[in-house]
mmCIF file of C-alpha atoms in Angstrom:
data_model
loop_
_atom_site.group_PDB
_atom_site.id
_atom_site.type_symbol
_atom_site.label_atom_id
_atom_site.label_comp_id
_atom_site.label_asym_id
_atom_site.label_seq_id
_atom_site.Cartn_x
_atom_site.Cartn_y
_atom_site.Cartn_z
ATOM 1 C CA ILE A 233 112.557 103.496 64.727
ATOM 2 C CA LEU A 234 115.002 100.642 64.788
ATOM 3 C CA ALA A 235 114.132 96.995 65.191
ATOM 4 C CA PRO A 236 117.459 95.461 66.212
ATOM 5 C CA ALA A 237 118.305 91.868 66.849
ATOM 6 C CA GLY A 238 116.440 90.633 69.894
ATOM 7 C CA MET A 239 113.453 92.900 69.296
ATOM 8 C CA ALA A 240 110.267 91.882 71.090
ATOM 9 C CA HIS A 241 107.920 89.835 68.918
ATOM 10 C CA THR A 242 105.021 92.237 69.504
ATOM 11 C CA GLN A 243 107.158 95.017 68.046
ATOM 12 C CA THR A 244 107.941 92.845 65.025
ATOM 13 C CA ARG A 245 104.195 92.207 64.638
ATOM 14 C CA ASP A 246 103.498 95.964 64.706
ATOM 15 C CA LEU A 247 106.215 96.575 62.103
ATOM 16 C CA LEU A 248 104.823 93.893 59.798
ATOM 17 C CA GLU A 249 101.227 95.026 60.223
ATOM 18 C CA GLY A 250 102.144 98.593 59.353
ATOM 19 C CA ALA A 251 104.097 97.583 56.278
ATOM 20 C CA SER A 252 101.962 94.810 54.862
ATOM 21 C CA GLY A 253 98.469 95.508 56.049
ATOM 22 C CA THR A 254 97.945 91.832 56.850
ATOM 23 C CA VAL A 255 99.401 89.375 59.285
ATOM 24 C CA ASP A 256 98.344 85.750 59.594
ATOM 25 C CA ASP A 257 97.254 85.104 63.186
ATOM 26 C CA ASP A 258 96.155 81.510 62.612
ATOM 27 C CA ASP A 259 97.876 78.791 64.631
ATOM 28 C CA ASP A 260 97.963 76.830 61.379
ATOM 29 C CA ALA A 261 100.499 79.051 59.606
ATOM 30 C CA THR A 262 100.551 79.102 55.827
ATOM 31 C CA ASP A 263 102.588 76.434 54.074
ATOM 32 C CA ASN A 264 102.575 74.374 57.327
ATOM 33 C CA GLN A 265 105.245 76.683 58.711
ATOM 34 C CA GLU A 266 105.369 76.857 62.505
ATOM 35 C CA SER A 267 104.698 80.475 63.482
ATOM 36 C CA ASN A 268 105.992 80.371 67.097
ATOM 37 C CA GLY A 269 103.849 83.414 67.824
ATOM 38 C CA LEU A 270 105.433 85.461 65.021
ATOM 39 C CA PRO A 271 103.468 87.018 62.166
ATOM 40 C CA VAL A 272 103.554 84.939 58.990
ATOM 41 C CA LEU A 273 103.727 86.521 55.559
ATOM 42 C CA LYS A 274 101.191 85.504 52.955
ATOM 43 C CA ALA A 275 101.911 85.526 49.230
ATOM 44 C CA THR A 276 99.317 88.295 48.847
ATOM 45 C CA ASP A 277 100.959 90.711 51.326
ATOM 46 C CA ILE A 278 101.748 94.029 49.688
ATOM 47 C CA ILE A 279 105.169 94.197 51.359
ATOM 48 C CA ILE A 280 106.486 91.405 49.098
ATOM 49 C CA ARG A 281 104.558 92.306 45.931
ATOM 50 C CA PRO A 282 107.078 92.530 43.039
ATOM 51 C CA GLY A 283 107.388 95.817 41.171
ATOM 52 C CA ARG A 284 105.985 97.951 43.981
ATOM 53 C CA SER A 285 108.245 100.967 44.493
ATOM 54 C CA GLY A 286 107.495 101.182 48.228
ATOM 55 C CA ASN A 287 108.966 97.794 49.145
ATOM 56 C CA PRO A 288 111.645 97.740 51.852
ATOM 57 C CA ILE A 289 115.280 97.783 50.768
ATOM 58 C CA VAL A 290 117.505 94.879 51.850
ATOM 59 C CA ILE A 291 121.242 95.201 52.463
ATOM 60 C CA GLU A 292 122.243 91.566 53.049
ATOM 61 C CA GLU A 293 125.857 92.278 54.020
ATOM 62 C CA TYR A 294 124.634 94.287 57.020
ATOM 63 C CA LYS A 295 121.509 92.178 57.651
ATOM 64 C CA LEU A 296 119.404 95.314 57.268
ATOM 65 C CA VAL A 297 115.828 95.713 56.069
ATOM 66 C CA PHE A 298 115.076 99.412 55.576
ATOM 67 C CA PHE A 299 111.523 100.706 55.266
ATOM 68 C CA PHE A 300 111.737 104.060 53.489
ATOM 69 C CA ILE A 301 109.012 106.684 53.486
ATOM 70 C CA PRO A 302 108.602 109.234 50.677
ATOM 71 C CA LYS A 303 109.428 112.786 51.806
ATOM 72 C CA VAL A 304 111.623 111.472 54.643
ATOM 73 C CA ALA A 305 114.987 111.728 52.871
ATOM 74 C CA CYS A 306 114.348 108.558 50.839
ATOM 75 C CA THR A 307 116.486 109.910 47.958
ATOM 76 C CA GLU A 308 119.425 110.369 50.321
ATOM 77 C CA TRP A 309 118.901 106.933 51.875
ATOM 78 C CA LYS A 310 118.880 105.294 48.435
ATOM 79 C CA LEU A 311 122.065 107.147 47.456
ATOM 80 C CA LEU A 312 123.703 106.022 50.724
ATOM 81 C CA PHE A 313 122.667 102.387 50.196
ATOM 82 C CA ARG A 314 124.026 102.511 46.619
ATOM 83 C CA ARG A 315 127.375 103.723 47.993
ATOM 84 C CA MET A 316 127.340 100.944 50.608
ATOM 85 C CA LEU A 317 126.879 98.439 47.770
ATOM 86 C CA GLY A 318 129.858 99.857 45.835
ATOM 87 C CA PHE A 319 128.050 102.000 43.272
ATOM 88 C CA SER A 320 129.406 105.420 42.322
ATOM 89 C CA PRO A 321 128.980 107.948 45.139
ATOM 90 C CA ASP A 322 127.426 110.441 42.736
ATOM 91 C CA TRP A 323 124.177 109.999 40.852
ATOM 92 C CA ASP A 324 124.745 111.066 37.262
ATOM 93 C CA PRO A 325 122.899 114.411 36.850
ATOM 94 C CA GLU A 326 122.194 113.489 33.221
ATOM 95 C CA ILE A 327 119.998 110.675 34.526
ATOM 96 C CA SER A 328 116.662 111.692 35.981
ATOM 97 C CA ILE A 329 116.557 111.501 39.765
ATOM 98 C CA GLN A 330 113.229 109.710 39.300
ATOM 99 C CA LEU A 331 115.150 106.679 38.022
ATOM 100 C CA LEU A 332 116.830 106.460 41.414
ATOM 101 C CA HIS A 333 113.375 105.590 42.767
ATOM 102 C CA ASN A 334 112.763 102.960 40.066
ATOM 103 C CA PRO A 335 113.495 99.518 41.562
ATOM 104 C CA SER A 336 114.302 98.030 38.157
ATOM 105 C CA TYR A 337 116.957 100.680 37.493
ATOM 106 C CA ASN A 338 118.604 101.782 40.766
ATOM 107 C CA GLY A 339 120.589 98.606 41.533
ATOM 108 C CA LEU A 340 119.127 98.153 45.016
ATOM 109 C CA THR A 341 117.704 94.894 46.303
ATOM 110 C CA TYR A 342 114.169 94.903 47.665
ATOM 111 C CA LEU A 343 112.338 92.534 49.981
ATOM 112 C CA SER A 344 110.153 91.520 47.027
ATOM 113 C CA ASN A 345 113.261 90.120 45.282
ATOM 114 C CA TYR A 346 113.324 87.296 47.835
ATOM 115 C CA THR A 347 111.111 84.290 48.326
ATOM 116 C CA LYS A 348 108.301 84.602 50.848
ATOM 117 C CA GLU A 349 110.225 82.324 53.208
ATOM 118 C CA ALA A 350 113.428 84.379 52.980
ATOM 119 C CA ALA A 351 111.457 87.593 53.511
ATOM 120 C CA GLN A 352 109.775 86.009 56.531
ATOM 121 C CA GLU A 353 113.188 85.193 57.987
ATOM 122 C CA MET A 354 114.466 88.746 57.420
ATOM 123 C CA LEU A 355 111.407 90.286 59.050
ATOM 124 C CA THR A 356 111.330 88.065 62.127
ATOM 125 C CA SER A 357 114.864 86.822 62.781
ATOM 126 C CA GLU A 358 116.763 88.214 65.738
ATOM 127 C CA ASP A 359 119.822 88.316 63.446
ATOM 128 C CA TRP A 360 118.330 91.018 61.209
ATOM 129 C CA THR A 361 117.828 94.716 61.926
ATOM 130 C CA ARG A 362 114.716 96.441 60.622
ATOM 131 C CA ALA A 363 114.729 100.254 60.445
ATOM 132 C CA VAL A 364 112.464 103.131 59.470
ATOM 133 C CA PHE A 365 112.905 106.865 59.949
ATOM 134 C CA VAL A 366 109.925 109.144 60.349
ATOM 135 C CA ARG A 367 109.477 112.889 60.281
ATOM 136 C CA GLU A 368 107.535 115.223 62.508
ATOM 137 C CA PRO A 369 103.987 114.907 61.091
ATOM 138 C CA LYS A 370 103.061 118.600 60.746
ATOM 139 C CA GLU A 371 106.299 119.430 58.942
ATOM 140 C CA ARG A 372 105.882 116.428 56.640
ATOM 141 C CA ILE A 373 102.283 117.340 55.747
ATOM 142 C CA LEU A 374 103.251 120.950 54.997
ATOM 143 C CA SER A 375 106.223 119.848 52.893
ATOM 144 C CA ALA A 376 104.129 117.357 50.920
ATOM 145 C CA PHE A 377 101.382 119.941 50.377
ATOM 146 C CA LEU A 378 103.797 122.593 49.157
ATOM 147 C CA ASP A 379 105.620 120.140 46.886
ATOM 148 C CA LYS A 380 102.600 118.373 45.398
ATOM 149 C CA MET A 381 99.944 121.094 45.442
ATOM 150 C CA VAL A 382 101.779 124.393 45.072
ATOM 151 C CA VAL A 383 105.056 123.764 43.244
ATOM 152 C CA ASN A 384 104.005 120.783 41.125
ATOM 153 C CA SER A 385 100.676 121.755 39.545
ATOM 154 C CA TRP A 386 100.805 118.706 37.239
ATOM 155 C CA TYR A 387 100.486 116.422 40.257
ATOM 156 C CA PHE A 388 97.618 118.489 41.657
ATOM 157 C CA LYS A 389 95.752 118.509 38.342
ATOM 158 C CA HIS A 390 96.185 114.813 37.553
ATOM 159 C CA PHE A 391 95.749 113.305 40.999
ATOM 160 C CA CYS A 392 93.673 115.733 43.050
ATOM 161 C CA CYS A 393 91.441 117.135 40.345
ATOM 162 C CA ASN A 394 90.896 113.934 38.409
ATOM 163 C CA GLU A 395 87.117 113.580 38.411
ATOM 164 C CA LYS A 396 87.276 109.826 37.801
ATOM 165 C CA GLN A 397 89.686 109.221 40.685
ATOM 166 C CA MET A 398 88.152 111.688 43.118
ATOM 167 C CA GLY A 399 84.482 111.316 42.133
ATOM 168 C CA MET A 400 84.032 115.081 41.998
ATOM 169 C CA SER A 401 80.367 115.794 41.504
ATOM 170 C CA ASP A 402 80.437 119.073 43.448
ATOM 171 C CA PRO A 403 80.593 122.003 40.997
ATOM 172 C CA LYS A 404 82.485 124.113 43.590
ATOM 173 C CA ALA A 405 85.231 121.493 43.795
ATOM 174 C CA ARG A 406 85.493 121.380 39.987
ATOM 175 C CA ASP A 407 85.639 125.190 39.816
ATOM 176 C CA TYR A 408 88.376 125.251 42.441
ATOM 177 C CA CYS A 409 90.444 122.668 40.579
ATOM 178 C CA ASN A 410 89.959 124.481 37.278
ATOM 179 C CA SER A 411 91.039 127.789 38.827
ATOM 180 C CA ARG A 412 94.185 126.185 40.295
ATOM 181 C CA THR A 413 95.308 124.325 37.166
ATOM 182 C CA ASN A 414 94.657 126.790 34.355
#
């Protein structure tokens, strides 16, 4: 899904709502900023929260804001964006691929690196392109299940069978988790 220059404001609103979870609809926009019918970011919006690994990537030279989705080639997109910024075309195999997804290590610039006002401009200006790629839902669910539940038992044990996180009071659920992780 691309959001090129000249995109309809309702489409921009949908893009912001999906990424941030909140949009200010008040006529009295925050910081006395005139909204002109566009969504207005708030300092508490998750999309601009520093240190969050899911924040959109910004490539200023191309006026691009890219919303990546895990399990939708995000590793390849990050490698491509690094090449576009002049980094080595190859990720050093001695370095964990997980560091490529670490915003403080990978050399990419994220929307959260900008002020709220600059982020607002990038997300609503007709001069900027906003993009996201999605995958067919059934294939994505199967891939995520196989990767996180079948291949990577550590993930399954620590995130799906964590009694504190999941509130597992059902003995059958505990037995199932124990049988899958032992």
